[in-house]
Coordinates of C-alpha atoms in Angstrom, one line a residue:
M562 CA 20.6 32.7 40.8
Y563 CA 19.6 30.4 38.0
S564 CA 16.2 30.6 36.5
P565 CA 13.8 27.6 36.9
D566 CA 14.2 26.9 33.1
V567 CA 18.0 26.6 33.4
K568 CA 17.7 24.3 36.5
K569 CA 15.1 22.2 34.6
F570 CA 17.4 22.0 31.6
G571 CA 20.4 21.1 33.8
K572 CA 18.4 18.3 35.5
R573 CA 17.4 16.9 32.1
V574 CA 21.0 17.0 30.9
L575 CA 22.1 15.0 34.1
Q576 CA 19.2 12.5 33.7
I577 CA 20.3 11.7 30.1
G578 CA 24.0 12.5 30.2
L579 CA 25.0 10.7 33.4
P580 CA 23.6 7.3 32.3
A581 CA 25.2 7.8 28.9
I582 CA 28.6 8.5 30.5
I583 CA 28.3 5.4 32.7
L584 CA 27.3 3.3 29.7
A585 CA 30.3 4.7 27.7
L586 CA 32.7 3.9 30.6
F587 CA 31.2 0.4 30.7
I588 CA 31.8 -0.1 27.0
Y589 CA 35.3 1.3 27.4
Q590 CA 36.1 -1.2 30.2
V591 CA 34.6 -4.1 28.1
K592 CA 36.8 -3.1 25.1
K593 CA 39.8 -2.7 27.3
N594 CA 39.4 -6.0 29.0
W595 CA 38.0 -7.9 26.0
A596 CA 40.8 -10.5 26.0
E597 CA 40.2 -11.4 29.7
L598 CA 36.4 -11.4 29.2
T599 CA 36.6 -13.8 26.2
A600 CA 39.0 -16.0 28.1
Y601 CA 36.5 -16.5 30.9
T602 CA 33.7 -18.9 30.2
F603 CA 30.4 -17.7 31.6
Q604 CA 28.2 -20.6 32.6
L605 CA 24.6 -19.2 32.6
N606 CA 22.5 -21.7 34.4
P607 CA 18.8 -21.2 33.2
W608 CA 17.3 -22.8 36.3
L609 CA 19.2 -20.5 38.7
L610 CA 18.3 -17.6 36.5
A611 CA 14.6 -18.5 36.8
L612 CA 15.0 -18.9 40.5
A613 CA 16.6 -15.4 40.8
F614 CA 13.7 -14.1 38.7
L615 CA 11.2 -15.6 41.2
G616 CA 13.1 -14.0 44.1
F617 CA 12.8 -10.6 42.5
M618 CA 9.1 -11.1 41.9
L619 CA 8.7 -12.0 45.6
Q620 CA 10.4 -8.8 46.6
E621 CA 7.9 -6.8 44.4
L622 CA 5.0 -8.6 46.1
S623 CA 6.5 -7.8 49.5
Y624 CA 6.2 -4.0 48.8
G625 CA 2.4 -4.1 48.9
L626 CA 2.4 -6.3 52.1
I627 CA 4.6 -3.9 53.9
W628 CA 2.6 -0.9 52.8
Q629 CA -0.5 -2.6 54.1
T630 CA 1.2 -3.1 57.4
I631 CA 2.0 0.6 57.6
L632 CA -1.6 1.6 56.7
I633 CA -2.9 -0.7 59.4
R634 CA -0.7 1.0 62.0
L635 CA -2.0 4.3 60.8
G636 CA -5.6 3.2 61.4
S637 CA -6.6 2.3 57.8
N638 CA -7.2 -1.4 57.1
L639 CA -7.2 -2.3 53.5
G640 CA -7.2 -5.8 52.0
L641 CA -3.9 -7.3 50.9
R642 CA -5.1 -7.7 47.3
T643 CA -6.2 -4.1 47.2
C644 CA -2.9 -2.9 48.5
L645 CA -0.9 -5.0 46.1
R646 CA -3.0 -3.8 43.1
I647 CA -2.7 -0.1 44.1
Y648 CA 1.0 -0.3 44.9
L649 CA 2.1 -2.3 41.8
A650 CA -0.2 -0.4 39.4
S651 CA 1.2 3.0 40.6
E652 CA 4.7 1.8 40.0
F653 CA 4.0 1.8 36.3
V654 CA 4.1 5.6 36.2
R655 CA 7.3 5.8 38.2
Y656 CA 9.3 6.3 35.0
I657 CA 7.3 9.3 33.8
P658 CA 9.3 12.6 34.1
G659 CA 8.5 14.5 37.2
N660 CA 9.1 11.7 39.7
V661 CA 5.9 12.4 41.6
W662 CA 3.2 10.6 39.5
H663 CA 3.5 7.3 41.3
V664 CA 3.0 9.2 44.6
L665 CA 0.1 11.1 43.2
T666 CA -1.7 8.1 41.7
R667 CA -1.4 6.0 44.9
I668 CA -2.6 8.8 47.1
L669 CA -5.6 9.5 44.8
W670 CA -6.6 5.9 44.2
V671 CA -6.3 4.9 47.9
G672 CA -8.7 7.7 48.7
K673 CA -11.4 5.7 46.8
Y674 CA -11.2 3.2 49.7
G675 CA -11.6 5.8 52.4
V676 CA -8.0 6.6 53.2
S677 CA -7.4 10.3 53.8
R678 CA -4.6 12.1 52.0
P679 CA -2.7 12.9 55.1
V680 CA -2.7 9.2 56.1
A681 CA -1.7 8.2 52.5
F682 CA 1.1 10.7 52.4
A683 CA 2.3 9.7 55.9
S684 CA 2.3 6.0 54.9
M685 CA 4.5 6.8 51.9
A686 CA 6.9 8.9 54.0
I687 CA 7.2 6.1 56.6
E688 CA 7.6 3.5 53.8
L689 CA 10.5 5.5 52.2
I690 CA 12.3 6.2 55.5
T691 CA 12.2 2.6 56.8
K692 CA 13.0 1.1 53.4
L693 CA 16.2 3.2 53.1
A694 CA 17.1 2.6 56.8
A695 CA 16.6 -1.2 56.2
G696 CA 19.0 -1.1 53.3
I697 CA 21.6 0.6 55.4
L698 CA 21.0 -1.9 58.2
V699 CA 21.4 -4.9 56.0
F700 CA 24.5 -3.4 54.5
S701 CA 26.0 -2.8 57.9
V702 CA 25.4 -6.4 58.9
S703 CA 27.1 -7.6 55.7
L704 CA 30.2 -5.6 56.7
L705 CA 30.8 -8.3 59.3
F706 CA 31.5 -10.8 56.4
W707 CA 33.9 -8.5 54.4
Q708 CA 36.9 -9.7 56.3
D709 CA 39.9 -10.8 54.1
F710 CA 38.0 -10.2 50.9
G711 CA 38.5 -7.5 48.3
K712 CA 40.4 -4.3 48.5
L713 CA 38.7 -2.9 51.6
G714 CA 39.5 -6.1 53.5
S715 CA 43.1 -5.8 52.7
L716 CA 43.2 -2.1 53.8
L717 CA 41.3 -2.5 57.0
H718 CA 41.8 -5.2 59.7
G719 CA 38.8 -7.5 60.3
S720 CA 38.2 -6.0 63.7
L721 CA 37.8 -2.5 62.2
L722 CA 35.2 -3.7 59.8
D723 CA 33.3 -5.4 62.7
I724 CA 33.4 -2.2 64.7
L725 CA 32.2 -0.1 61.7
G726 CA 29.3 -2.5 61.0
I727 CA 28.2 -2.7 64.7
A728 CA 28.5 1.1 65.2
S729 CA 26.4 1.6 62.0
I730 CA 23.7 -0.7 63.4
I731 CA 23.6 1.0 66.8
A732 CA 23.5 4.5 65.2
L733 CA 20.7 3.4 62.9
F734 CA 18.5 2.0 65.7
I735 CA 19.0 5.3 67.6
G736 CA 18.2 7.4 64.6
L737 CA 14.9 5.5 64.0
H738 CA 13.5 6.7 67.4
P739 CA 10.4 8.8 66.6
R740 CA 11.8 12.0 68.3
I741 CA 15.1 11.9 66.4
L742 CA 13.4 10.7 63.1
N743 CA 10.8 13.5 63.3
G744 CA 13.5 16.1 63.9
V745 CA 15.8 15.0 61.1
L746 CA 12.9 14.6 58.6
N747 CA 11.4 18.0 59.4
W748 CA 14.8 19.6 59.2
A749 CA 15.2 18.2 55.7
L750 CA 11.7 19.4 54.8
L751 CA 12.5 22.9 56.1
R752 CA 15.6 23.0 53.9
M753 CA 13.4 22.1 51.0
K754 CA 10.9 24.8 52.1
R755 CA 8.2 22.3 52.7
E756 CA 5.7 22.0 55.5
P757 CA 6.7 19.7 58.5
I758 CA 5.0 16.4 59.0
Q759 CA 4.3 14.5 62.2
L760 CA 5.0 10.8 62.2
T761 CA 2.6 9.3 64.8
L762 CA 3.9 5.7 65.0
R763 CA 5.4 4.1 68.1
Y764 CA 9.1 3.2 68.2
S765 CA 8.1 -0.5 68.2
D766 CA 6.0 0.0 65.0
I767 CA 8.9 1.7 63.2
L768 CA 11.3 -1.1 64.2
F769 CA 8.8 -3.8 63.1
I770 CA 8.3 -2.1 59.7
T771 CA 12.1 -1.7 59.3
L772 CA 12.7 -5.3 60.0
A773 CA 10.0 -6.2 57.5
W774 CA 12.0 -4.3 54.9
C775 CA 15.1 -6.1 56.0
A776 CA 13.4 -9.4 55.2
S777 CA 12.4 -8.0 51.8
W778 CA 16.1 -7.0 51.1
I779 CA 17.2 -10.5 52.2
V780 CA 14.9 -12.0 49.6
A781 CA 16.1 -9.7 46.9
G782 CA 19.8 -10.0 47.9
T783 CA 19.4 -13.8 47.9
A784 CA 18.1 -13.6 44.4
F785 CA 21.1 -11.4 43.5
Y786 CA 23.4 -14.1 44.9
V787 CA 21.6 -16.8 43.0
L788 CA 22.1 -14.7 39.9
L789 CA 25.8 -14.7 40.7
L790 CA 25.8 -18.5 41.1
A791 CA 24.1 -18.7 37.7
L792 CA 27.1 -17.0 36.2
W793 CA 29.9 -18.1 38.5
P794 CA 29.2 -21.5 40.2
A795 CA 32.4 -21.2 42.1
A796 CA 31.1 -18.3 44.2
P797 CA 31.9 -18.9 47.9
I798 CA 29.0 -19.1 50.4
V799 CA 30.3 -16.0 52.2
A800 CA 29.4 -14.1 49.0
W801 CA 25.7 -14.6 50.0
P802 CA 25.5 -12.0 52.8
I803 CA 27.9 -9.8 50.9
C804 CA 25.6 -9.8 47.9
I805 CA 22.6 -9.0 50.1
G806 CA 24.3 -6.0 51.5
I807 CA 25.6 -4.8 48.2
Y808 CA 22.2 -5.0 46.5
A809 CA 20.5 -3.2 49.3
I810 CA 22.9 -0.3 49.6
A811 CA 23.2 0.0 45.8
W812 CA 19.5 0.5 45.7
D813 CA 19.7 3.2 48.4
I814 CA 22.5 5.0 46.5
G815 CA 20.5 4.9 43.2
F816 CA 17.4 6.2 44.9
V817 CA 18.9 9.1 46.9
S818 CA 20.8 10.3 43.8
F819 CA 17.5 11.8 42.5
I820 CA 19.1 12.1 39.1
T821 CA 17.8 9.2 37.0
P822 CA 14.5 7.3 37.1
S823 CA 14.9 4.3 39.5
G824 CA 18.6 5.1 39.9
L825 CA 19.3 3.9 36.4
G826 CA 23.1 3.8 35.9
I827 CA 23.9 5.0 39.4
R828 CA 22.8 1.7 41.0
E829 CA 24.8 -0.3 38.4
A830 CA 28.0 1.8 39.0
A831 CA 27.5 1.3 42.8
I832 CA 27.3 -2.5 42.4
V833 CA 30.5 -2.6 40.3
A834 CA 32.4 -0.4 42.8
L835 CA 31.2 -2.3 45.9
F836 CA 32.1 -5.7 44.3
A837 CA 35.6 -4.3 43.7
L838 CA 35.8 -3.4 47.4
A839 CA 34.1 -6.4 48.9
L840 CA 34.6 -9.5 46.8
P841 CA 37.1 -10.3 44.0
L842 CA 35.2 -11.5 40.9
P843 CA 36.5 -12.7 37.6
I844 CA 37.3 -9.8 35.2
G845 CA 34.1 -8.2 33.9
L846 CA 31.7 -10.3 36.0
A847 CA 30.8 -7.4 38.3
S848 CA 29.7 -5.3 35.3
V849 CA 27.7 -8.3 33.8
M850 CA 26.1 -8.8 37.2
A851 CA 25.1 -5.1 37.5
L852 CA 23.4 -5.1 34.1
L853 CA 21.9 -8.6 34.3
S854 CA 20.4 -7.8 37.8
R855 CA 18.8 -4.7 36.4
L856 CA 17.3 -6.6 33.5
V857 CA 16.0 -9.5 35.6
S858 CA 14.6 -7.2 38.3
T859 CA 12.9 -4.9 35.8
L860 CA 11.3 -7.9 34.0
A861 CA 10.0 -9.2 37.4
E862 CA 8.6 -5.7 38.1
A863 CA 7.0 -5.6 34.7
V864 CA 5.3 -8.9 35.2
C865 CA 4.0 -7.9 38.6
V866 CA 2.8 -4.5 37.3
S867 CA 1.1 -6.2 34.3
I868 CA -0.8 -8.5 36.6
A869 CA -1.8 -5.6 38.8
Y870 CA -3.0 -3.7 35.7
L871 CA -5.0 -6.6 34.4
S872 CA -6.6 -7.2 37.8
G873 CA -8.1 -3.7 38.0
G874 CA -5.1 -1.4 38.0
K875 CA -6.3 0.4 34.8
Q876 CA -8.2 2.8 37.0
E877 CA -4.9 4.0 38.4
F878 CA -3.7 5.2 35.1
N879 CA -7.0 6.9 34.4
I880 CA -6.5 8.9 37.6
Q881 CA -3.0 9.8 36.6
Q882 CA -4.2 11.0 33.2
A883 CA -6.9 13.1 34.8
T884 CA -4.5 14.9 37.1
Q885 CA -2.5 16.0 34.0
V886 CA -5.6 17.5 32.5
R887 CA -7.0 19.3 35.5
P888 CA -5.3 20.8 38.6
L889 CA -5.7 18.9 41.8
Q890 CA -7.9 20.5 44.4
I891 CA -6.7 20.0 48.0
H892 CA -8.6 21.2 51.0
D893 CA -6.5 22.3 53.9
G894 CA -8.7 23.5 56.7
N895 CA -10.7 26.4 55.4
N896 CA -8.4 27.0 52.5
E897 CA -8.4 25.4 49.1
K898 CA -5.2 25.0 47.2
T899 CA -4.6 24.1 43.6
G900 CA -1.5 22.4 42.4
G901 CA -0.2 19.9 40.0
E902 CA 2.3 18.2 42.3
I903 CA 1.9 16.1 45.4
L904 CA 4.4 17.6 47.8
S905 CA 4.4 18.1 51.5
T906 CA 3.3 21.7 51.1
E907 CA 0.1 20.6 49.3
I908 CA -1.1 18.0 51.8
S909 CA -2.2 18.8 55.3
T910 CA 0.5 16.6 56.8
S911 CA 1.3 18.8 59.7
V912 CA -1.8 17.7 61.5
P913 CA -1.6 14.4 63.5
V914 CA -2.5 11.4 61.5
E915 CA -5.5 9.6 62.8
G916 CA -5.1 6.0 64.0
G917 CA -1.5 6.5 65.2
V918 CA 0.1 6.9 68.6
K919 CA 3.0 9.3 68.9
G920 CA 6.1 7.4 69.8
E921 CA 7.9 8.2 73.0

């Protein structure tokens, strides 16, 4: 059994070493294929680049809108401007080591508007589950367009890809049923030695929120495709749904890796690998797309976060700093707990969340 210090050190090594390895491999590939890269003339269209930037900004703004929708279905009605400010301002601390500060700041700040901590935590759990599920759903639909393209299309017949995509969609809709979703989620929490939670939304609510995330992924994936057009005007129209699916599932892969902040390096590697399987691009273009999409989306996020900060989000950071100075006091029934992390064991999430109706 490894000590906590050894585990912490190993995690830090992975967080720093893995992106460094991916970057080194990227540099190696660039050096190896330098002749082909220089032979290809990249045509960076600034207008399409600006349009892609706008698309990534719209995706950032959709986050607060979807979170507001979840809160409403849990019985807490906050204004859209308030939800946007809280959501975007809390994203600023997402890159702080610990990976819990954006959760903590959002839960604490939303409490100023009368939203209880169980409701706030439940809203974030529902948000995460449906966002990941929507990414898989969008990717499954995109598989229907992979026929006759890339390495995977040459290995599998078109009908097999269709069957795989349709089967994934059906399995996903079944898995999103509240009974199954609660069981899987609490099994995972039990494995992590956390208290169970009770999702109290109807099946129709979960499907509506998932489809809202699908719309958000379509906006971001379209921006990703426009970015491809800015570099490669000859990109076929069928690359549009493929790009949407690749961008969505690459985000999911980067997130569930839990190694680097915001899936840094993991998401880029996934994009390159998926392009190799799905769509033949000019030499080196997939790597350029992976890095450029990260740069443009991060700049879009920074602009949105800065606007949120200037419009009142500074309070969010004051809360985050205060939680580092003093332990957080959380009341759970008659007991009072003290802790520095917001995890499911420290919030009374096992009680039913008010405002919701348990799905059947």
